[in-house]
Coordinates of C-alpha atoms in Angstrom, one line a residue:
Chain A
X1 CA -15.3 -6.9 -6.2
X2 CA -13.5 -3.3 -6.2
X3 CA -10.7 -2.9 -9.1
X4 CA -8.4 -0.4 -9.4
X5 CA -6.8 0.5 -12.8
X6 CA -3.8 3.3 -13.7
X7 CA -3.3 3.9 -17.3
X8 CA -0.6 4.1 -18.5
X9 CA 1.7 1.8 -17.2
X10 CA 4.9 3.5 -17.9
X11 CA 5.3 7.2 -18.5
X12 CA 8.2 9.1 -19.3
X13 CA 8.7 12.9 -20.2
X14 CA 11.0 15.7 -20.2
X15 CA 11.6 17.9 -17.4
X16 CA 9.2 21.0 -16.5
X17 CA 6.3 19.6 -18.3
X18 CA 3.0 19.0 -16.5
X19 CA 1.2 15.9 -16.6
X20 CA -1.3 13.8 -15.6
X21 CA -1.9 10.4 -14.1
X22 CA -5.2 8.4 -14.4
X23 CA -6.4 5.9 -11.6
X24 CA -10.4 4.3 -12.3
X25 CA -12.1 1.8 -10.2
X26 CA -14.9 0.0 -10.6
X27 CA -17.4 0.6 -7.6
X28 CA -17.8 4.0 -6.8
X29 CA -19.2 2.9 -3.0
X30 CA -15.7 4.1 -1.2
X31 CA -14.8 6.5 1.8
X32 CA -11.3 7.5 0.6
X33 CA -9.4 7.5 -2.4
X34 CA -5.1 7.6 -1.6
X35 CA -1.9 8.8 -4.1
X36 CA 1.6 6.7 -2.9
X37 CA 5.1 7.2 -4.1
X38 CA 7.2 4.0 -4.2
X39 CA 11.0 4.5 -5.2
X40 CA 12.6 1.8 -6.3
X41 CA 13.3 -0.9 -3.5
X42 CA 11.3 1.4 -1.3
X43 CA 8.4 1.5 0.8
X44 CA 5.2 3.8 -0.3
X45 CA 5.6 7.3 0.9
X46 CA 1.4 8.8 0.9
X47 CA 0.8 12.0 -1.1
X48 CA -2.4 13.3 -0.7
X49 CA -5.7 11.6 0.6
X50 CA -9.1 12.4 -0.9
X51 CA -12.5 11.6 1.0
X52 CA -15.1 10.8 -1.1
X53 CA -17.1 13.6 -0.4
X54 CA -14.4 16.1 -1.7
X55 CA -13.2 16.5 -5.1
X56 CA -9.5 17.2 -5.0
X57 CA -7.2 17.4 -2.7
X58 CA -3.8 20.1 -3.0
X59 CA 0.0 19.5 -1.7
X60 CA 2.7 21.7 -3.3
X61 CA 2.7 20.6 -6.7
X62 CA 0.6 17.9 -6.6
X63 CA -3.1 18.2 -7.2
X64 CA -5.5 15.0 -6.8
X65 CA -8.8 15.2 -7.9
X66 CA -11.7 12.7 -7.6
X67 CA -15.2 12.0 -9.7
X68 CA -16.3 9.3 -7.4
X69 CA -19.6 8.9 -9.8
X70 CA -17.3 8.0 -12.5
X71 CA -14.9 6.2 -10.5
X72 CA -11.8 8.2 -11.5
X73 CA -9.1 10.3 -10.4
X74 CA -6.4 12.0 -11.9
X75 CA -3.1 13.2 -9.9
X76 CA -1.6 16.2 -11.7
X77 CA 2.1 16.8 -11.5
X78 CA 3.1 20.7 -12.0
X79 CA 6.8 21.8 -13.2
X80 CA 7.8 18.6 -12.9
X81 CA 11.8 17.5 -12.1
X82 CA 13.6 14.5 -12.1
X83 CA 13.2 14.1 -8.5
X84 CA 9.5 13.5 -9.3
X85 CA 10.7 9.8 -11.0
X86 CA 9.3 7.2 -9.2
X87 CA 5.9 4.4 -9.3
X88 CA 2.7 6.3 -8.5
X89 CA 0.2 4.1 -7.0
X90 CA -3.7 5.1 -6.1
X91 CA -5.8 2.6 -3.8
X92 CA -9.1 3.2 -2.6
X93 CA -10.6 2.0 0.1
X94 CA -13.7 0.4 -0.3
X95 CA -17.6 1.3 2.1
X96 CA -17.7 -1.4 4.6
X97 CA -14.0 -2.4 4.6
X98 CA -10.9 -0.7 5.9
X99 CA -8.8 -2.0 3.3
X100 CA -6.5 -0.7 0.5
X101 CA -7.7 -2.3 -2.8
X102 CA -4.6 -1.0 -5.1
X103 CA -3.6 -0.1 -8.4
X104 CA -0.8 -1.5 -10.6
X105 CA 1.1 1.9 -10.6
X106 CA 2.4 3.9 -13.1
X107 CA 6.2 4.2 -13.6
X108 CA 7.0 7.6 -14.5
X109 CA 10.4 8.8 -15.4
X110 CA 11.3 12.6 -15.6
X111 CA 14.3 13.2 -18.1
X112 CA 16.6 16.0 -17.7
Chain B
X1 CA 8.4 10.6 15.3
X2 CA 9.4 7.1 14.1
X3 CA 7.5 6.0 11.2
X4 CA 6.3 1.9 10.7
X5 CA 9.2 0.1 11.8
X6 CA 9.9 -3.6 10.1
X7 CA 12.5 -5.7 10.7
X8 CA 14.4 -7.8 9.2
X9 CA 14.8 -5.6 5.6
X10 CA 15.8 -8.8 3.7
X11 CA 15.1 -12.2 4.3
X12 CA 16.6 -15.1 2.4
X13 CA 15.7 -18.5 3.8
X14 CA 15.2 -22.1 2.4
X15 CA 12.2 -23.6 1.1
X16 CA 10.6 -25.5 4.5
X17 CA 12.3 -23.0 7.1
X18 CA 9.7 -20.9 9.4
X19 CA 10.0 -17.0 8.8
X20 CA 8.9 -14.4 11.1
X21 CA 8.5 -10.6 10.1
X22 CA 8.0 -7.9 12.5
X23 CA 6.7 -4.4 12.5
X24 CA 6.4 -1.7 15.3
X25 CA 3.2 0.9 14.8
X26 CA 3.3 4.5 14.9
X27 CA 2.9 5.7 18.0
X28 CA -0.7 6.1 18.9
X29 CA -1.7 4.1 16.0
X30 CA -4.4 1.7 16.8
X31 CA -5.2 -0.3 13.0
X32 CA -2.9 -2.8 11.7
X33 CA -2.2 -4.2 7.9
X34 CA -0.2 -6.5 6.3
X35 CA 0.2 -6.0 2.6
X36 CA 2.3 -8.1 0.3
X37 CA 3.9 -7.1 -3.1
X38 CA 4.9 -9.1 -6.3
X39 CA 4.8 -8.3 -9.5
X40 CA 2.5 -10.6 -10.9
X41 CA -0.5 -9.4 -8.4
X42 CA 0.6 -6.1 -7.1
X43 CA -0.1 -4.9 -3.7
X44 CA -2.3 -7.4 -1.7
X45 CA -4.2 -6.9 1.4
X46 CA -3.2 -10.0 4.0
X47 CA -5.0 -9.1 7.2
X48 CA -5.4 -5.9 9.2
X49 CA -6.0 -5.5 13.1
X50 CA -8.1 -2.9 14.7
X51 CA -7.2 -2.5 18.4
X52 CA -5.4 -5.9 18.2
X53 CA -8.1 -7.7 17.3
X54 CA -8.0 -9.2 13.6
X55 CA -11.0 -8.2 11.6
X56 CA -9.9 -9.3 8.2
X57 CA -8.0 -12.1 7.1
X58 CA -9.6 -13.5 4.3
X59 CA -6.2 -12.2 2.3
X60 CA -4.0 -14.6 3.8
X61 CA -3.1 -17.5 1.0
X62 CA -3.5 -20.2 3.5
X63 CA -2.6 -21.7 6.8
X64 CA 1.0 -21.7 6.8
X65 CA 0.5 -18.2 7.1
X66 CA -0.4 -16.3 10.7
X67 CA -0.5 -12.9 12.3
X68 CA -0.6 -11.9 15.6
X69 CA -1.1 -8.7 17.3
X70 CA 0.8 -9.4 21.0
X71 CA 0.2 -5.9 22.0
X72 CA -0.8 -2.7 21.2
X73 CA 2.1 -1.5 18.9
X74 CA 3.7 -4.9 17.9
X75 CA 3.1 -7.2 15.0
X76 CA 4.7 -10.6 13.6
X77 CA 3.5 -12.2 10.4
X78 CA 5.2 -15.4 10.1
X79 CA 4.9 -18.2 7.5
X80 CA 5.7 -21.9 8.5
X81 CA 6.9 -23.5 6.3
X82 CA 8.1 -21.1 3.8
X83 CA 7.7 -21.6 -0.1
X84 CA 9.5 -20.3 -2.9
X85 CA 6.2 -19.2 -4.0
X86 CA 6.8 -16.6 -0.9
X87 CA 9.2 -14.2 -2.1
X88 CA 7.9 -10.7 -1.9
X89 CA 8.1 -7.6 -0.4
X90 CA 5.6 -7.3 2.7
X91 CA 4.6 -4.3 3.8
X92 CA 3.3 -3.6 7.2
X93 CA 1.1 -0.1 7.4
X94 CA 0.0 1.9 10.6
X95 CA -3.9 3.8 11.1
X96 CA -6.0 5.5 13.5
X97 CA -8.8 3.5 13.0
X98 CA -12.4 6.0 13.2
X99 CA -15.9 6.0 11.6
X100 CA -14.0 6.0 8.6
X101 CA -10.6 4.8 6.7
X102 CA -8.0 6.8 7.1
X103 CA -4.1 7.8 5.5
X104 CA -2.2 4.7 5.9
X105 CA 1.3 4.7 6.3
X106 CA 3.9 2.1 5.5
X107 CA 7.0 0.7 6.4
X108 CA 10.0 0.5 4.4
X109 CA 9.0 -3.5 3.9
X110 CA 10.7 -6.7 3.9
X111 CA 12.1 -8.2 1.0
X112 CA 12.1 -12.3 1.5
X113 CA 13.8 -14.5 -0.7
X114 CA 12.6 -18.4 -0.7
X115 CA 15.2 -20.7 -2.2

């Protein structure tokens, strides 16, 4: 059975710094690896998508990569702003299903 | 274009009362899934629909729980008779289905209360 972990839980630094978000699963048989927003009280807005045949994926200043051997992938924030606050949630979507099998989500808050 | 549409936003019903939750796919859209969130378990997969046709279902918690797809870019989910044990935001998300998975996108969701 697929699992999706994102460590840490809860992040929270000061604005402009970069950082980084972990996501691991446990069976590395997927097709696509996904990033989502959720705001509070929100619906999940997609970020980037990463088959698993590539190994990162770029959108402004978000970069997603993917070691599907390892069964990890990291989304890296640059210069990030307050704007950036929100729950970042990866899922993946397992061979032979079409499914989301999602993380927990970190909370991350930017400070000003 | 309009994104997943979902109606209601909230819910709040009593324990016993039949609740139905809609959502309208993005246009051309063809694969349909039902997620539900709580914070004990997360994001859940209920059941998705390629081509209106369920392929999946085995997420749904039991039988007072049903989905249908009526046509092409229409879905209910509706749970008869509600529990408490029910409150959570559901999430209804849109796909072309291919060969392969691809981007979901999701509605705004509905939050139901269960009294």
């Amino acid at each position: 059975k697929q699992e999706v972990t994102q460590i840490p839980a809860a992040l929270s630094v000061p604005e402009g710094e970069n950082l980084v978000l972990n996501c691991s699963f446990t069976d590395s048989a997927i097709y696509n690896l996904q990033w989502f927003r959720q705001d509070p009280g929100k619906g999940l807005t997609s970020l980037l998508l990463i088959q698993s045949s590539q190994r990162e994926q770029t959108s402004g200043r978000l970069n997603a990569s993917l070691d599907k051997s390892s069964g990890r992938s990291t989304l890296y924030i640059a210069a990030s702003q307050p704007g950036d606050s929100a729950t970042y949630l990866c899922a993946v979507s397992p061979q032979g299903a079409q499914k989301l099998v999602f993380g927990q989500g970190t909370r991350l808050t930017i400070n000003p | 274009d309009a994104g997943v549409i979902q109606s209601p936003r909230h819910e709040v019903t009593e324990m016993g009362q039949e609740v139905t939750l809609r959502c309208k796919l993005i246009s051309g859209h063809n694969s349909l899934f039902w997620y539900r969130q709580t914070m004990m378990r997360g994001l859940e997969l209920l059941i998705y629909f390629n081509n209106n046709v369920p392929i999946d279902d085995s997420g749904m918690p039991e039988d007072r729980f049903s989905a249908k797809m009526p046509n092409a870019s229409f879905s209910t989910l509706k749970i008869q008779p509600s529990e408490p044990r029910d409150s959570a935001v559901y999430f209804c998300a849109s796909s072309l289905a291919g060969l392969v998975p691809r981007e979901q996108f999701f509605g705004p969701g509905t939050r139901l209360t269960v009294l």
